Short mmCIF file of C-alpha atoms in Angstrom, two decimals:
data_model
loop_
_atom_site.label_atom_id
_atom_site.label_comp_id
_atom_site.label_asym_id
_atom_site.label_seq_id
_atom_site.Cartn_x
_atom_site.Cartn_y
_atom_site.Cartn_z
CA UNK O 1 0.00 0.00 0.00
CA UNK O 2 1.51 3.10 -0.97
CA UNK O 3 0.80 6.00 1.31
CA UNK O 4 -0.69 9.43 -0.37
CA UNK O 5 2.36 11.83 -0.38
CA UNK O 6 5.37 9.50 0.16
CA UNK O 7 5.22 8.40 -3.89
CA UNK O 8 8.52 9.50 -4.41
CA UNK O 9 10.43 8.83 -1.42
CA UNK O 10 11.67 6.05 -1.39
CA UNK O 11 14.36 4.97 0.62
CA UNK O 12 16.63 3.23 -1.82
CA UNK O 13 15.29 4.21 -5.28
CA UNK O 14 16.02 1.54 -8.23
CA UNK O 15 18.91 2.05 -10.44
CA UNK O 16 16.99 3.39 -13.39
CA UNK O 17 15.20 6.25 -11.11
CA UNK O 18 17.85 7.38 -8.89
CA UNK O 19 20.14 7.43 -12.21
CA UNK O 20 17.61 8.32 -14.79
CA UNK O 21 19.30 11.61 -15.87
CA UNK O 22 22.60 9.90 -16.78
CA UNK O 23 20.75 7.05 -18.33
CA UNK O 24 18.69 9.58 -20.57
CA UNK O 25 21.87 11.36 -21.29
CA UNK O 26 23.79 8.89 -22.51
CA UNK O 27 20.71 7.97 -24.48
CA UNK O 28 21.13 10.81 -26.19
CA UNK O 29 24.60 10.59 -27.18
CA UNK O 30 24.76 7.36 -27.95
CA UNK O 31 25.05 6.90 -31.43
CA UNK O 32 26.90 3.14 -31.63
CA UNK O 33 25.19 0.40 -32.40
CA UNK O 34 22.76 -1.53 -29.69
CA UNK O 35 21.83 -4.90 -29.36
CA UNK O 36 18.14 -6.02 -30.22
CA UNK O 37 15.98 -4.56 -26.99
CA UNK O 38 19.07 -2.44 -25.60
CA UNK O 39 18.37 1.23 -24.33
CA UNK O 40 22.10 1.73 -24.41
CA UNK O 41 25.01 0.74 -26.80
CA UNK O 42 27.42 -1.82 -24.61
CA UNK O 43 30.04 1.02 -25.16
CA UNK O 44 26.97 3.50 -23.21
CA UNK O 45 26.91 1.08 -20.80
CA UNK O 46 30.58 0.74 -19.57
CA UNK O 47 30.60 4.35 -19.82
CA UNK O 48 27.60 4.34 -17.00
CA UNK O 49 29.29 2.09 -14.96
CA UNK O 50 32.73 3.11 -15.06
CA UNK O 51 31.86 7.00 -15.59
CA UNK O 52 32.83 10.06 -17.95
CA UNK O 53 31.63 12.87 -19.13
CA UNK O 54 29.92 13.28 -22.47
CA UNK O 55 30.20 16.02 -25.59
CA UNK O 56 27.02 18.13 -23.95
CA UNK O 57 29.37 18.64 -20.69
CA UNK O 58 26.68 15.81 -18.56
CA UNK O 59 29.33 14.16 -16.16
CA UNK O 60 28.19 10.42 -15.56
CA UNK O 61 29.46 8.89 -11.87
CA UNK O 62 30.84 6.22 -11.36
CA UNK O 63 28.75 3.04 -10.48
CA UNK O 64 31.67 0.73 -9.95
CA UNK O 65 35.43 1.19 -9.18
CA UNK O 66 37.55 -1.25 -10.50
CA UNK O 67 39.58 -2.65 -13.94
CA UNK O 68 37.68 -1.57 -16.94
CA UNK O 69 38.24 -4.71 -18.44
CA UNK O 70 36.05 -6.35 -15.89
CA UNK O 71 33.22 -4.30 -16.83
CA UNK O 72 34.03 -4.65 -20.64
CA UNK O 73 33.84 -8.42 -20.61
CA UNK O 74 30.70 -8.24 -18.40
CA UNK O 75 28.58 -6.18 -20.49
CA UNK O 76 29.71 -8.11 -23.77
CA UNK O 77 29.01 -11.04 -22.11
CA UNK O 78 25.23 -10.37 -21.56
CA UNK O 79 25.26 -8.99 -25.82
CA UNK O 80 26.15 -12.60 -26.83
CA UNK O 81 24.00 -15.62 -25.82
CA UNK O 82 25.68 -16.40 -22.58
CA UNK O 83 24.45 -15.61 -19.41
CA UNK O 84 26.48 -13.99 -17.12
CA UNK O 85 28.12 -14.58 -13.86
CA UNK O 86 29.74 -12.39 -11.43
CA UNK O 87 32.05 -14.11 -8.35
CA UNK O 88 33.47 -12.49 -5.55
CA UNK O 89 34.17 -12.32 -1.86
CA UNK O 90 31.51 -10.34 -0.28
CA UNK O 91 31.01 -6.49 -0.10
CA UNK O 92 32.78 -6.91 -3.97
CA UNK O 93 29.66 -4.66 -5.37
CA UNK O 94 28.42 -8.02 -6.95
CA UNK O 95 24.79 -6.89 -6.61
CA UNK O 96 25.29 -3.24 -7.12
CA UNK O 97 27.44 -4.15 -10.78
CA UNK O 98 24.35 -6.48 -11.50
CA UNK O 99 21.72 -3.87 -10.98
CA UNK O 100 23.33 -1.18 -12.66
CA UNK O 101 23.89 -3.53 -15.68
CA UNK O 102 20.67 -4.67 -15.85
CA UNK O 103 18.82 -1.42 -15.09
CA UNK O 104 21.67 0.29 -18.09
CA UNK O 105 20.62 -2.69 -20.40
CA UNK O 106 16.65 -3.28 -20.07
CA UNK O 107 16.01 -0.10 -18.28
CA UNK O 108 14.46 -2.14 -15.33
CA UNK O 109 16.60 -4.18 -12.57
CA UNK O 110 13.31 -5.33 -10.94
CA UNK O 111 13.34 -9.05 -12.35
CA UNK O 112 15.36 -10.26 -9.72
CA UNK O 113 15.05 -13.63 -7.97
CA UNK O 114 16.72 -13.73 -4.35
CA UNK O 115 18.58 -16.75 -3.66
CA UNK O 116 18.37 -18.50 -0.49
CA UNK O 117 18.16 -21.76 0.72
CA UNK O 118 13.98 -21.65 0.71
CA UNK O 119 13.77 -20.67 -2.93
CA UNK O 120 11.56 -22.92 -5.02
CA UNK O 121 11.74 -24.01 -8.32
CA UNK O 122 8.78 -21.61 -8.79
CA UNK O 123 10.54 -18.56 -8.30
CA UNK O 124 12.64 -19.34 -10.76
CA UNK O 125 9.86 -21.15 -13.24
CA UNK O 126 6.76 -20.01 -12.63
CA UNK O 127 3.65 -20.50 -10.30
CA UNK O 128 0.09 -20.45 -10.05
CA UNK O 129 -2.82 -18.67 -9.30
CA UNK O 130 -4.64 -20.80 -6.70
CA UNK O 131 -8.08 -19.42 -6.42
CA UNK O 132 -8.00 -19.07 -10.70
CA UNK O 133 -6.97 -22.29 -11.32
CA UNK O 134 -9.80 -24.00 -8.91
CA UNK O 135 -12.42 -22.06 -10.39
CA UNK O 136 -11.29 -21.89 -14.28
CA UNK O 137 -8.80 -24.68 -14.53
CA UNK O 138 -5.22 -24.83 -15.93
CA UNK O 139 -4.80 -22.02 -18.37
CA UNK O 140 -2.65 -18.94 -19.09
CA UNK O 141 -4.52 -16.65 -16.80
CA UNK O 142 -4.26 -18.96 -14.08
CA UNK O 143 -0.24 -18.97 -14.53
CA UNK O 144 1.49 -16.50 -12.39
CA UNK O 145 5.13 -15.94 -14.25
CA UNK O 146 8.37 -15.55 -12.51
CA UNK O 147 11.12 -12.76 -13.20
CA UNK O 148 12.92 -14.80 -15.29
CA UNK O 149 10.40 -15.73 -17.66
CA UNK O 150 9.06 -12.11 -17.73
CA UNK O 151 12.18 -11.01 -18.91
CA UNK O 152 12.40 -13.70 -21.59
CA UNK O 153 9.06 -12.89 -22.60
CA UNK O 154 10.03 -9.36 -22.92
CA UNK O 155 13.60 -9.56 -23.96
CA UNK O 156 14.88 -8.38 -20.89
CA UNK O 157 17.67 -8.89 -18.64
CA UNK O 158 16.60 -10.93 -15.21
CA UNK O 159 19.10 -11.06 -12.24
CA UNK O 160 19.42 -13.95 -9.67
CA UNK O 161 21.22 -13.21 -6.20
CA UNK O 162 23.61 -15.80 -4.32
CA UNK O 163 23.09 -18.54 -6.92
CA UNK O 164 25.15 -20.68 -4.46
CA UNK O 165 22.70 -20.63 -2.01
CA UNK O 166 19.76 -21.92 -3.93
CA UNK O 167 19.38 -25.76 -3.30
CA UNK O 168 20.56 -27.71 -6.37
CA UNK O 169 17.92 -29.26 -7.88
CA UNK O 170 16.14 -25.40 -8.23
CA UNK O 171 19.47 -24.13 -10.22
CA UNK O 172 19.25 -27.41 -12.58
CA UNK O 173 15.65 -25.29 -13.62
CA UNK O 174 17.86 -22.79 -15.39
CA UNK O 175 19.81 -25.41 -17.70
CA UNK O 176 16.92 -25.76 -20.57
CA UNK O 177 16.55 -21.60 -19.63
CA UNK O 178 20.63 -21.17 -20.30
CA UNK O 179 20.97 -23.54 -23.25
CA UNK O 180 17.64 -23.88 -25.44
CA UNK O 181 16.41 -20.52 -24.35
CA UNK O 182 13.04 -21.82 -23.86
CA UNK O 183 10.46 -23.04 -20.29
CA UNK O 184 8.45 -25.35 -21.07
CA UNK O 185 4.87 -25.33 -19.44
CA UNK O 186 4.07 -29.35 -19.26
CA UNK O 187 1.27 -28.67 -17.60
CA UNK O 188 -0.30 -27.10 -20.32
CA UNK O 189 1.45 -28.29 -23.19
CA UNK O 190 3.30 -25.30 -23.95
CA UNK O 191 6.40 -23.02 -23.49
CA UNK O 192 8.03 -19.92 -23.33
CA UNK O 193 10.69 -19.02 -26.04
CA UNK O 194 13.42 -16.53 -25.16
CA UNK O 195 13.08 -13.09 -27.31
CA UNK O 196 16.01 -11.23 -28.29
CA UNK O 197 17.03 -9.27 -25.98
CA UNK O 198 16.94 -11.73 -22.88
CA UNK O 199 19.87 -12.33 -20.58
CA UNK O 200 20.49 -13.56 -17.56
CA UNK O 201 22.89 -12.05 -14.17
CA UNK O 202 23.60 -14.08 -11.61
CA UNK O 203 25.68 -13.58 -8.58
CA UNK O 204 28.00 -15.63 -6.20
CA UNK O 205 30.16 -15.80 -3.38
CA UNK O 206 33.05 -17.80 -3.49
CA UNK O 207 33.31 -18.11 0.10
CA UNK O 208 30.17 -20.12 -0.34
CA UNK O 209 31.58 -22.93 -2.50
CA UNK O 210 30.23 -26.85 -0.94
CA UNK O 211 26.60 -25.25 0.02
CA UNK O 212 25.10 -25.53 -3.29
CA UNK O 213 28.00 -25.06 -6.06
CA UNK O 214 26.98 -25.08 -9.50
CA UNK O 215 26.85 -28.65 -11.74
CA UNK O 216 28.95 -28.39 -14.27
CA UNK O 217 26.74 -28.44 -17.01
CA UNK O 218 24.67 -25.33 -15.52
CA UNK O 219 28.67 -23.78 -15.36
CA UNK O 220 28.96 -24.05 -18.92
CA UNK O 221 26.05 -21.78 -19.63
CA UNK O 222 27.64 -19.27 -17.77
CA UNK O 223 30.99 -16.66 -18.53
CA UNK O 224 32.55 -16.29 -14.94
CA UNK O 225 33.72 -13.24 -14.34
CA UNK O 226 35.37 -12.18 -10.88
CA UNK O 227 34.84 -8.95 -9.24
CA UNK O 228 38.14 -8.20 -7.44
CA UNK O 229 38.67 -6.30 -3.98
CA UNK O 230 39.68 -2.87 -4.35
CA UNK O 231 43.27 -2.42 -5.65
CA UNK O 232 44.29 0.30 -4.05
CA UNK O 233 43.68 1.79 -0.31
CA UNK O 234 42.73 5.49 -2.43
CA UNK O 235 40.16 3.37 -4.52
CA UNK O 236 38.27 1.77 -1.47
CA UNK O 237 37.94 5.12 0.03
CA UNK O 238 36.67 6.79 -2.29
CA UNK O 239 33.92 4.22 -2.76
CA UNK O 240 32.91 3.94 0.67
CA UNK O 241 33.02 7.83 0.35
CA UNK O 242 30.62 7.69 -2.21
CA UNK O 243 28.00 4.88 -1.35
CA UNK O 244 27.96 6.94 2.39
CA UNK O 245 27.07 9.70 0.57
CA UNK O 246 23.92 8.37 -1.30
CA UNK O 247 22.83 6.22 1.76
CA UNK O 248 22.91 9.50 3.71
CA UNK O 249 21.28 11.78 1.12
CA UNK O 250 17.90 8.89 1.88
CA UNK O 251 18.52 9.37 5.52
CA UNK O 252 19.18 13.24 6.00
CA UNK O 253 22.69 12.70 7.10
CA UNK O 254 26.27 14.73 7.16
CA UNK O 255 28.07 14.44 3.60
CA UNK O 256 30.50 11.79 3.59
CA UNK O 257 33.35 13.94 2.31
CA UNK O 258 33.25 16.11 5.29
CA UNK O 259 34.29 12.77 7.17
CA UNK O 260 37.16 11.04 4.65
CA UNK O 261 39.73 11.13 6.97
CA UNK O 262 38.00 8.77 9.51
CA UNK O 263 36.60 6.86 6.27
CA UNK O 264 40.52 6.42 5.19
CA UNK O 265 40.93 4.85 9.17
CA UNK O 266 38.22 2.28 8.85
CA UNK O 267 39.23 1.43 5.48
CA UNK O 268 43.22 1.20 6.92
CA UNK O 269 41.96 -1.35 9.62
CA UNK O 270 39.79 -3.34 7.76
CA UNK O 271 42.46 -3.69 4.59
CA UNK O 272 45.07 -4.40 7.03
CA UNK O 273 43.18 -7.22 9.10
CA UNK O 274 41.92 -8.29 5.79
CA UNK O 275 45.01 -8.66 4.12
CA UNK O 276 46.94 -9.64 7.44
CA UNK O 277 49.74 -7.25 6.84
CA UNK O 278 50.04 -3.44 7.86
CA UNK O 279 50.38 -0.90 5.39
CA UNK O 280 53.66 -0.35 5.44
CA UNK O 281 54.71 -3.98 4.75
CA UNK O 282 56.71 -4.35 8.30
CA UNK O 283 54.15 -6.10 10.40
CA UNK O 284 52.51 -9.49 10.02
CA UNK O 285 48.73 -9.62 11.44
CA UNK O 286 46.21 -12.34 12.12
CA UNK O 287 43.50 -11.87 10.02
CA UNK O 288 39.69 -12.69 12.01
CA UNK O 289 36.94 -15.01 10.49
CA UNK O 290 34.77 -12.19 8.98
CA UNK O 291 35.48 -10.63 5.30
CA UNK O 292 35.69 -6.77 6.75
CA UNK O 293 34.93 -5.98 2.88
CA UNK O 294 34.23 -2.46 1.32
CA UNK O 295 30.27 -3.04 2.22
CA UNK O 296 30.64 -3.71 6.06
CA UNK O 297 33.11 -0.45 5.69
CA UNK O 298 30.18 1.47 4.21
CA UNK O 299 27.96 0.00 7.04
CA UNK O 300 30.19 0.88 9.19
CA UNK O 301 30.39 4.42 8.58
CA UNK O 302 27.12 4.97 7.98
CA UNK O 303 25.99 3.89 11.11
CA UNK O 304 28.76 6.04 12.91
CA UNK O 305 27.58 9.32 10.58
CA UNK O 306 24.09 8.70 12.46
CA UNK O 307 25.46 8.33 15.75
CA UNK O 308 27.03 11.83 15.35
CA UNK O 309 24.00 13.08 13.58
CA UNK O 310 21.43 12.01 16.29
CA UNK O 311 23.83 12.04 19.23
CA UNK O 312 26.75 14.55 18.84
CA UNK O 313 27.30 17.65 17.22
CA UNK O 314 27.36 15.73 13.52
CA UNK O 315 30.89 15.48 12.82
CA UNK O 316 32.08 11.86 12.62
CA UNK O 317 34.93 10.96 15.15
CA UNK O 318 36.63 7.96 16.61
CA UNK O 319 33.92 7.52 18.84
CA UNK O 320 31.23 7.16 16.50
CA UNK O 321 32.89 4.43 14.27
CA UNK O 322 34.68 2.05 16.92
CA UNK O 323 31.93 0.27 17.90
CA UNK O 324 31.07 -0.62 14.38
CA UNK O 325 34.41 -1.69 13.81
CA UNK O 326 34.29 -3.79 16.55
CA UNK O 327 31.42 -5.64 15.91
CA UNK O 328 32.71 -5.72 12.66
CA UNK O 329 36.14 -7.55 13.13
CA UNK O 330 34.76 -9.37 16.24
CA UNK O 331 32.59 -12.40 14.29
CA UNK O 332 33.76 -15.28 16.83
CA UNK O 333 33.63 -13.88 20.33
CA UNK O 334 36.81 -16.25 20.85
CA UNK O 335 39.16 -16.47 17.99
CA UNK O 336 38.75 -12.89 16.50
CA UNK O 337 38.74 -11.03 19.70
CA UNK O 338 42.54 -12.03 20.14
CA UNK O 339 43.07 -11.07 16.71
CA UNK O 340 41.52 -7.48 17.51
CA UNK O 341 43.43 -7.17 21.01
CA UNK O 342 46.54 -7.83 19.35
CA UNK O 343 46.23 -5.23 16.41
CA UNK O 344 44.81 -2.82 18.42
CA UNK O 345 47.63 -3.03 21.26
CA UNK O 346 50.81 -3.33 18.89
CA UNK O 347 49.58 -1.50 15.59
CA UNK O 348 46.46 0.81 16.55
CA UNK O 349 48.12 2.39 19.61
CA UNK O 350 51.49 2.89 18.10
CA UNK O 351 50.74 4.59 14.89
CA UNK O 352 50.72 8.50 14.69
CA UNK O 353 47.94 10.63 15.38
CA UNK O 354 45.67 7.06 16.10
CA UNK O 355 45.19 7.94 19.64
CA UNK O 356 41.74 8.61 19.99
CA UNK O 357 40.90 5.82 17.50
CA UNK O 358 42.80 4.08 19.99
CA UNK O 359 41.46 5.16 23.21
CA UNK O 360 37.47 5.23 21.41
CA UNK O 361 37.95 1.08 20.10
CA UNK O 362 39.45 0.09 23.81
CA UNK O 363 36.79 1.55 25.55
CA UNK O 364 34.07 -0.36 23.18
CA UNK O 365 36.09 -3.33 23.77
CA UNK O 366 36.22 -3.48 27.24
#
C-alpha cells in the first residue's frame, strides 16, 4: 500500500530512477550500435558504470570502481547468448554491478530472484494462481510468471542473487533456460521461447563454494567473471566515500566527504586485518573469520555518521565508528577477539595521530 504523499520517497530508489538523468543522457549521445531490446550501446553502458563525461558537458558517476576490463567483458558477455556470472568475496559490489547492468541494459533491474536456501523451483519457473486455477482450470490466466520468464518474454535482462545458495535441484531449472532458451509449461502443453534481448545475471560468493556449487553443465552456460577487492587503499575510500554519501542523502545525514579522513581509518583497519599485513609492509597480522569488505566499511560508517548526527554535534569521530568496527572484526567472540586485542595493542596504539581511535575502540572493547 503506498501511502498518499510519500510516492517519491523512497528509501533506496532503483537504479533506473535514482540514475535516470545519466541514463537519458547517454541515451542521447549514444550513437553506436545496440543490441536487439538495448536502451544503451554496450560502449553507453561501460561508460555508465565506469563513468565520464559526455560532448554536452553531462558528467556520468561512477557506479563501480575497478579494472575496466572487468566491466568490458561483463557487459559483452550479456550482448552474446551467454548468461552472465559475477564471483566475488563479499562487499565486492556483486549486486550493485548487476543492478546497474541490468537497469543500463533493459532499463528495469526489478526481475530479480533472491537466492536462499527456501527458494523454489517456482521462483525461478513459474507458479500459479490458486483461487483461478480452482475455479477456471489450468490455463494462461491462471499462470502467475516468474522474473525470469518475464524477462524472456520481454527480452529483458533478469538477475538472480547468491546462486550458491539456492538448493541444487532449483538451479538445474535454469539449464533448458541457459541452453535452449526456452520453459516449457508441461502442464499445459506449452512453453516460453526466449526473445532477443533476454539475458540472464547471476551472482556468487566464493566463500560459499560446498553449500550448493553449480553442476557443471549449468557452469557451462555461464561466462565467470570475478569482481576483485579494491586495488588500491585510495580506490576503497573513495567508494565507501561515495556509497555513504547516497545512503545518507535517503537518511538526511552529514556528507560523507566532510568525514574522509575517519573513512581512510576504517578502510586502513579493515584492509590491514583483511590482508593480514600493515600498510607499510613491516608487520605481520592475524586476520579474524569475517570478510571486513568495502560493504561492512560502508555499514560501518554509515551507522557512525548517524550516531554523530542524532547524538553529537554531527561530525564523525573515533567515537562514532569504533563500535562498528568492533562488531565488525569481532565475528567469533573467541578467535577474532585475540586477533583485535593484538592489532589494536601493537599497531592501533602505536601509529601517529591514532590515539583517539585508539582510546574510542578500547573503551568499546572493554
Amino acid at each position: 500500500m503506498t501511502v498518499p504523499g510519500t510516492e517519491t520517497q523512497a528509501l533506496r530508489p532503483h537504479a533506473e530512477d535514482a540514475f535516470a538523468g545519466e541514463l537519458k543522457a547517454l541515451a542521447a549521445a549514444d550513437d553506436r550500435p545496440r543490441p536487439a531490446r538495448w536502451r544503451l550501446s554496450p560502449w553507453a553502458v561501460a561508460i555508465y558504470l565506469l563513468g565520464g563525461t559526455l560532448p554536452d558537458g553531462t558528467v556520468i558517476t561512477p557506479k563501480y570502481v575497478g579494472p575496466r576490463r572487468v566491466v568490458e567483458v561483463a557487459v559483452t558477455t550479456l550482448a552474446t547468448d551467454r548468461a552472465l556470472l559475477l564471483l566475488g568475496v563479499p562487499g565486492t559490489a556483486k549486486t550493485w554491478v548487476s543492478e546497474h547492468l541490468a537497469a543500463a541494459v533493459s532499463g528495469d533491474s526489478t526481475l530479480l530472484v533472491q537466492g536462499t536456501a527456501g527458494t523454489a523451483e517456482e521462483a525461478v519457473r513459474y507458479g500459479w494462481d490458486y483461487a483461478r486455477l480452482l475455479s477456471h482450470g489450468p490455463g494462461r490466466e491462471a499462470l502467475v510468471p516468474s522474473p525470469v520468464m518475464r524477462a524472456m518474454a520481454q527480452g529483458m535482462t533478469a538477475r538472480i542473487e547468491e546462486l550458491t545458495r539456492i538448493p541444487a535441484d532449483v538451479q538445474d531449472t535454469l539449464i533448458t533456460i541457459l541452453s535452449e532458451k526456452t520453459l516449457p509449461i508441461p502442464e499445459l502443453g506449452q512453453e516460453v521461447q526466449a526473445v532477443r534481448g533476454f539475458n540472464l545475471i547471476a551472482t556468487a560468493n566464493d566463500r560459499d563454494r560446498g553449500v550448493n556449487e553449480l553442476s557443471s553443465a549449468l557452469r557451462r552456460r555461464f561466462n565467470t567473471v570475478v569482481l576483485p577487492l579494491p586495488a588500491t587503499a585510495e580506490d576503497e575510500v573513495g567508494i565507501v566515500v561515495r556509497r555513504v554519501d547516497q545512503i545518507g542523502r535517503s537518511l538526511d545525514l552529514p556528507a560523507a566527504p566532510d568525514a574522509v579522513e575517519e573513512i581512510r581509518r576504517v578502510v586502513t583497519v579493515f584492509r590491514e586485518l583483511r590482508d593480514g599485513v600493515t600498510a607499510d609492509g613491516r608487520t605481520r597480522l592475524k586476520s579474524p573469520s569475517g570478510t571486513l569488505s568495502t560493504a561492512e566499511a560502508i555499514s560501518v560508517v554509515t551507522g557512525g555518521l548517524a550516531l554523530a548526527t542524532h547524538f553529537g554535534d554531527g561530525v564523525l569521530r573515533a567515537g562514532d565508528v569504533a563500535a562498528g568496527v568492533l562488531g565488525a572484526v569481532v565475528r567469533d567472540p573467541a578467535a577474532d577477539r585475540v586477533v583485535w586485542q593484538e592489532y589494536l595493542e601493537t599497531v592501533v596504539r602505536e601509529r601517529a595521530g591514532w590515539k583517539d581511535f585508539y582510546r574510542a575502540c578500547r573503551e568499546v572493547s572493554a
